[in-house]
Structure formats: structure tokens, C-alpha cells
Amino acid sequence: MLRLENVSYIVNEDNTELSILKDINLTIDERFVAITGPNGGGKSTLAKVIAGIIKPTSGKIYLDGTDITDMSITDRAKLGISFAFQQPVRFKGITVMDLIKLASGKETTIADACTYLSEVGLCAKDYINREVNASLSGGELKRIEIAMALARSTKLTLFDEPEAGIDLWSFHNLIEVFEKMHEKIQGSILIISHQERILDIADKIVVIAGGTITAEGDKDSILPEMLNATDGCRFFVKNNNKE
């Protein structure tokens, strides 16, 4: 379980303090959590704070009761946090098999790697020895990245807008992969996304705008109201009045 207590992140720009995250309190113990909200609202910053890429200005972060606030990204990875960037990195000279072995952190056979690739809809024999370079499309890279996540099977896997930079056909297939991953993964998946189809397969939706959580709950209570609201912006404004 991941828990954030009063997490804030402030940057200085032109001698002015900008609050990117403001007193975020959030608990994640569901299998599939989607974080959504307007651009610039703090979604990607929150993901990077959780992964350890940036350190919060104040507040605490706990993973299964362990304070990880001051831990490096490497130490968090060892404890079981994985992070997938919007644009997967390409590695000239490194094969798909090499990456899956590195991700698993244990002895991995070709048969094991082929199983992971098959889970994400890739023909293993066509990819296992391919270099992770410019010859791979964005959709292929996304699938390989998810295969790595399956190989790692960590407590918490974060995806920052996995639909970014891929075509419509690849996106439809990506949804199918996440649906399968939802069923098979043992830990939690946290996805930053605007896409309704991704939100629709989440157990929990968190809306972030202006650096604060403006709505939070299961998809059956949050998603219909977001889609049917006459004022589409109302979920992006903090409301402290409970009816």
C-alpha cells in the first residue's frame, strides 16, 4: 500500500515560488488506479514524486508502512516501485531479451521472456533478439515496456500517459494489454491518463487540478459524473462543501 501525507512540491521561478503540488493526501491499495485532470495540474509531477525522480518540498510518502520520502529512485525500485515514462527510452545495441532480463532481476530464460512478450500481444520470435532502437514503433515500445513491468512484477507500477505518441490502432491494443495486466499483476498499477477507455477499467479514479486532489473515488461514482457534467470543469475545482 502506498500512502502520501500532506505532500507538497514547490519550485522557484524568476524569484517566485510556484506550488505544483499542495498538501496531497492519498492512499493507493487498489489494483488499478487512474489519475486524471487538466494539463499542468500536477499529475506527472505527482508520479515523479512517488517514483523518487523528484523530492517533495514537504510531506511524507510511505510504502507498506516504510517511510520512503528521502529514498533515491534506485532504493525505491529495490523496494518495488517501477516507473514508465511517456516516451520509452531507446537503447542502441541492447536487445529486447536484454531488457527483460534486466527488468526481472533474476534468471530469465528465453521461454520466460517469450511468455511476457506474448502477454502483451507481440510475436516473441519476431522481437526477442531485436535491438530497442529507432526501428521499433511507439506502440511496440509501449508493449515491450509493459512486458518489462510484467517481468518485474513490482508492488507498484506507474505509467505516465502510456497512450502518448502512439496511433489509434496501437492505443486500442494497448487497452487490451492493460485489461490483461489488471487481471494478472500482483501489485498495484497507477496510470496517468486523459483517456476515457483507460479510466473505464480503473478501480479508482483520482482527479488532480491546480496541484490538489479535487475528486476521488471508484470509477462508478466518478466517471459518469465527469462524462455527464454540464460544466466539464467542475471536477477541476476543489470543493470542500459536502452535501
PDB file of N, CA and C in Angstrom, residues 60-108:
ATOM      1  N   LYS A  60       5.172  13.381   3.660  1.00  0.00           N
ATOM      2  CA  LYS A  60       5.753  12.054   3.806  1.00  0.00           C
ATOM      3  C   LYS A  60       5.129  11.080   2.807  1.00  0.00           C
ATOM      4  N   ILE A  61       5.943  10.108   2.375  1.00  0.00           N
ATOM      5  CA  ILE A  61       5.479   9.051   1.485  1.00  0.00           C
ATOM      6  C   ILE A  61       5.851   7.710   2.113  1.00  0.00           C
ATOM      7  N   TYR A  62       4.864   6.813   2.199  1.00  0.00           N
ATOM      8  CA  TYR A  62       5.087   5.503   2.806  1.00  0.00           C
ATOM      9  C   TYR A  62       4.713   4.396   1.833  1.00  0.00           C
ATOM     10  N   LEU A  63       5.537   3.362   1.772  1.00  0.00           N
ATOM     11  CA  LEU A  63       5.234   2.160   1.002  1.00  0.00           C
ATOM     12  C   LEU A  63       5.184   0.983   1.964  1.00  0.00           C
ATOM     13  N   ASP A  64       4.000   0.424   2.131  1.00  0.00           N
ATOM     14  CA  ASP A  64       3.787  -0.674   3.089  1.00  0.00           C
ATOM     15  C   ASP A  64       4.325  -0.326   4.476  1.00  0.00           C
ATOM     16  N   GLY A  65       4.103   0.935   4.885  1.00  0.00           N
ATOM     17  CA  GLY A  65       4.495   1.372   6.216  1.00  0.00           C
ATOM     18  C   GLY A  65       5.914   1.891   6.334  1.00  0.00           C
ATOM     19  N   THR A  66       6.734   1.715   5.282  1.00  0.00           N
ATOM     20  CA  THR A  66       8.123   2.189   5.292  1.00  0.00           C
ATOM     21  C   THR A  66       8.199   3.598   4.734  1.00  0.00           C
ATOM     22  N   ASP A  67       8.842   4.491   5.462  1.00  0.00           N
ATOM     23  CA  ASP A  67       8.997   5.874   5.015  1.00  0.00           C
ATOM     24  C   ASP A  67      10.017   5.913   3.877  1.00  0.00           C
ATOM     25  N   ILE A  68       9.570   6.249   2.674  1.00  0.00           N
ATOM     26  CA  ILE A  68      10.466   6.291   1.519  1.00  0.00           C
ATOM     27  C   ILE A  68      10.713   7.721   1.041  1.00  0.00           C
ATOM     28  N   THR A  69      10.286   8.698   1.830  1.00  0.00           N
ATOM     29  CA  THR A  69      10.342  10.106   1.409  1.00  0.00           C
ATOM     30  C   THR A  69      11.727  10.524   0.937  1.00  0.00           C
ATOM     31  N   ASP A  70      12.763  10.124   1.663  1.00  0.00           N
ATOM     32  CA  ASP A  70      14.122  10.556   1.338  1.00  0.00           C
ATOM     33  C   ASP A  70      14.911   9.518   0.548  1.00  0.00           C
ATOM     34  N   MET A  71      14.241   8.448   0.131  1.00  0.00           N
ATOM     35  CA  MET A  71      14.930   7.401  -0.621  1.00  0.00           C
ATOM     36  C   MET A  71      15.137   7.801  -2.074  1.00  0.00           C
ATOM     37  N   SER A  72      16.219   7.318  -2.667  1.00  0.00           N
ATOM     38  CA  SER A  72      16.510   7.580  -4.070  1.00  0.00           C
ATOM     39  C   SER A  72      15.609   6.725  -4.959  1.00  0.00           C
ATOM     40  N   ILE A  73      15.595   7.039  -6.248  1.00  0.00           N
ATOM     41  CA  ILE A  73      14.802   6.261  -7.189  1.00  0.00           C
ATOM     42  C   ILE A  73      15.286   4.810  -7.226  1.00  0.00           C
ATOM     43  N   THR A  74      16.599   4.613  -7.048  1.00  0.00           N
ATOM     44  CA  THR A  74      17.160   3.257  -7.044  1.00  0.00           C
ATOM     45  C   THR A  74      16.669   2.466  -5.847  1.00  0.00           C
ATOM     46  N   ASP A  75      16.700   3.093  -4.667  1.00  0.00           N
ATOM     47  CA  ASP A  75      16.246   2.396  -3.461  1.00  0.00           C
ATOM     48  C   ASP A  75      14.749   2.100  -3.524  1.00  0.00           C
ATOM     49  N   ARG A  76      13.986   3.014  -4.097  1.00  0.00           N
ATOM     50  CA  ARG A  76      12.535   2.769  -4.237  1.00  0.00           C
ATOM     51  C   ARG A  76      12.288   1.622  -5.209  1.00  0.00           C
ATOM     52  N   ALA A  77      13.096   1.558  -6.261  1.00  0.00           N
ATOM     53  CA  ALA A  77      12.960   0.463  -7.221  1.00  0.00           C
ATOM     54  C   ALA A  77      13.230  -0.874  -6.542  1.00  0.00           C
ATOM     55  N   LYS A  78      14.218  -0.893  -5.648  1.00  0.00           N
ATOM     56  CA  LYS A  78      14.536  -2.130  -4.934  1.00  0.00           C
ATOM     57  C   LYS A  78      13.398  -2.553  -4.009  1.00  0.00           C
ATOM     58  N   LEU A  79      12.649  -1.549  -3.497  1.00  0.00           N
ATOM     59  CA  LEU A  79      11.523  -1.854  -2.620  1.00  0.00           C
ATOM     60  C   LEU A  79      10.275  -2.274  -3.402  1.00  0.00           C
ATOM     61  N   GLY A  80      10.272  -1.991  -4.707  1.00  0.00           N
ATOM     62  CA  GLY A  80       9.144  -2.452  -5.502  1.00  0.00           C
ATOM     63  C   GLY A  80       8.344  -1.398  -6.224  1.00  0.00           C
ATOM     64  N   ILE A  81       8.987  -0.276  -6.618  1.00  0.00           N
ATOM     65  CA  ILE A  81       8.295   0.746  -7.404  1.00  0.00           C
ATOM     66  C   ILE A  81       8.932   0.816  -8.792  1.00  0.00           C
ATOM     67  N   SER A  82       8.093   0.702  -9.827  1.00  0.00           N
ATOM     68  CA  SER A  82       8.552   0.819 -11.212  1.00  0.00           C
ATOM     69  C   SER A  82       7.926   2.052 -11.842  1.00  0.00           C
ATOM     70  N   PHE A  83       8.649   2.686 -12.769  1.00  0.00           N
ATOM     71  CA  PHE A  83       8.146   3.903 -13.423  1.00  0.00           C
ATOM     72  C   PHE A  83       8.364   3.807 -14.926  1.00  0.00           C
ATOM     73  N   ALA A  84       7.302   4.057 -15.695  1.00  0.00           N
ATOM     74  CA  ALA A  84       7.379   4.053 -17.156  1.00  0.00           C
ATOM     75  C   ALA A  84       7.125   5.469 -17.670  1.00  0.00           C
ATOM     76  N   PHE A  85       8.070   6.002 -18.417  1.00  0.00           N
ATOM     77  CA  PHE A  85       7.968   7.372 -18.917  1.00  0.00           C
ATOM     78  C   PHE A  85       6.973   7.473 -20.069  1.00  0.00           C
ATOM     79  N   GLN A  86       6.567   8.714 -20.382  1.00  0.00           N
ATOM     80  CA  GLN A  86       5.668   8.945 -21.523  1.00  0.00           C
ATOM     81  C   GLN A  86       6.295   8.416 -22.809  1.00  0.00           C
ATOM     82  N   GLN A  87       7.586   8.681 -22.995  1.00  0.00           N
ATOM     83  CA  GLN A  87       8.294   8.215 -24.176  1.00  0.00           C
ATOM     84  C   GLN A  87       9.367   7.225 -23.752  1.00  0.00           C
ATOM     85  N   PRO A  88       9.160   5.920 -23.992  1.00  0.00           N
ATOM     86  CA  PRO A  88      10.154   4.917 -23.600  1.00  0.00           C
ATOM     87  C   PRO A  88      11.510   5.204 -24.246  1.00  0.00           C
ATOM     88  N   VAL A  89      12.556   4.895 -23.513  1.00  0.00           N
ATOM     89  CA  VAL A  89      13.916   5.157 -23.996  1.00  0.00           C
ATOM     90  C   VAL A  89      14.331   4.070 -24.979  1.00  0.00           C
ATOM     91  N   ARG A  90      15.043   4.473 -26.023  1.00  0.00           N
ATOM     92  CA  ARG A  90      15.583   3.519 -26.996  1.00  0.00           C
ATOM     93  C   ARG A  90      17.052   3.270 -26.670  1.00  0.00           C
ATOM     94  N   PHE A  91      17.491   2.018 -26.798  1.00  0.00           N
ATOM     95  CA  PHE A  91      18.850   1.649 -26.436  1.00  0.00           C
ATOM     96  C   PHE A  91      19.524   0.941 -27.607  1.00  0.00           C
ATOM     97  N   LYS A  92      20.351   1.649 -28.327  1.00  0.00           N
ATOM     98  CA  LYS A  92      21.066   1.035 -29.432  1.00  0.00           C
ATOM     99  C   LYS A  92      22.034  -0.020 -28.896  1.00  0.00           C
ATOM    100  N   GLY A  93      21.989  -1.216 -29.487  1.00  0.00           N
ATOM    101  CA  GLY A  93      22.905  -2.289 -29.073  1.00  0.00           C
ATOM    102  C   GLY A  93      22.347  -3.193 -28.002  1.00  0.00           C
ATOM    103  N   ILE A  94      21.187  -2.820 -27.411  1.00  0.00           N
ATOM    104  CA  ILE A  94      20.563  -3.654 -26.377  1.00  0.00           C
ATOM    105  C   ILE A  94      19.308  -4.296 -26.966  1.00  0.00           C
ATOM    106  N   THR A  95      19.179  -5.594 -26.779  1.00  0.00           N
ATOM    107  CA  THR A  95      18.040  -6.311 -27.348  1.00  0.00           C
ATOM    108  C   THR A  95      16.869  -6.334 -26.376  1.00  0.00           C
ATOM    109  N   VAL A  96      15.714  -6.712 -26.909  1.00  0.00           N
ATOM    110  CA  VAL A  96      14.519  -6.857 -26.079  1.00  0.00           C
ATOM    111  C   VAL A  96      14.766  -7.887 -24.987  1.00  0.00           C
ATOM    112  N   MET A  97      15.444  -8.971 -25.327  1.00  0.00           N
ATOM    113  CA  MET A  97      15.760 -10.004 -24.336  1.00  0.00           C
ATOM    114  C   MET A  97      16.608  -9.433 -23.213  1.00  0.00           C
ATOM    115  N   ASP A  98      17.586  -8.593 -23.558  1.00  0.00           N
ATOM    116  CA  ASP A  98      18.448  -7.970 -22.548  1.00  0.00           C
ATOM    117  C   ASP A  98      17.613  -7.144 -21.566  1.00  0.00           C
ATOM    118  N   LEU A  99      16.681  -6.361 -22.097  1.00  0.00           N
ATOM    119  CA  LEU A  99      15.864  -5.500 -21.246  1.00  0.00           C
ATOM    120  C   LEU A  99      14.968  -6.308 -20.312  1.00  0.00           C
ATOM    121  N   ILE A 100      14.381  -7.375 -20.831  1.00  0.00           N
ATOM    122  CA  ILE A 100      13.502  -8.194 -19.993  1.00  0.00           C
ATOM    123  C   ILE A 100      14.306  -8.875 -18.887  1.00  0.00           C
ATOM    124  N   LYS A 101      15.522  -9.314 -19.200  1.00  0.00           N
ATOM    125  CA  LYS A 101      16.382  -9.903 -18.165  1.00  0.00           C
ATOM    126  C   LYS A 101      16.712  -8.873 -17.083  1.00  0.00           C
ATOM    127  N   LEU A 102      17.064  -7.657 -17.514  1.00  0.00           N
ATOM    128  CA  LEU A 102      17.381  -6.596 -16.558  1.00  0.00           C
ATOM    129  C   LEU A 102      16.171  -6.266 -15.692  1.00  0.00           C
ATOM    130  N   ALA A 103      15.003  -6.215 -16.311  1.00  0.00           N
ATOM    131  CA  ALA A 103      13.788  -5.859 -15.586  1.00  0.00           C
ATOM    132  C   ALA A 103      13.426  -6.904 -14.548  1.00  0.00           C
ATOM    133  N   SER A 104      13.582  -8.170 -14.900  1.00  0.00           N
ATOM    134  CA  SER A 104      13.166  -9.240 -13.989  1.00  0.00           C
ATOM    135  C   SER A 104      14.046  -9.311 -12.757  1.00  0.00           C
ATOM    136  N   GLY A 105      15.339  -8.970 -12.921  1.00  0.00           N
ATOM    137  CA  GLY A 105      16.255  -9.013 -11.783  1.00  0.00           C
ATOM    138  C   GLY A 105      16.576 -10.421 -11.309  1.00  0.00           C
ATOM    139  N   LYS A 106      16.250 -11.392 -12.142  1.00  0.00           N
ATOM    140  CA  LYS A 106      16.530 -12.794 -11.775  1.00  0.00           C
ATOM    141  C   LYS A 106      16.816 -13.583 -13.039  1.00  0.00           C
ATOM    142  N   GLU A 107      17.174 -14.830 -12.878  1.00  0.00           N
ATOM    143  CA  GLU A 107      17.438 -15.689 -14.028  1.00  0.00           C
ATOM    144  C   GLU A 107      16.184 -15.781 -14.899  1.00  0.00           C
ATOM    145  N   THR A 108      16.337 -15.399 -16.151  1.00  0.00           N
ATOM    146  CA  THR A 108      15.203 -15.390 -17.061  1.00  0.00           C
ATOM    147  C   THR A 108      15.558 -16.145 -18.332  1.00  0.00           C
TER     148      THR A 108
END
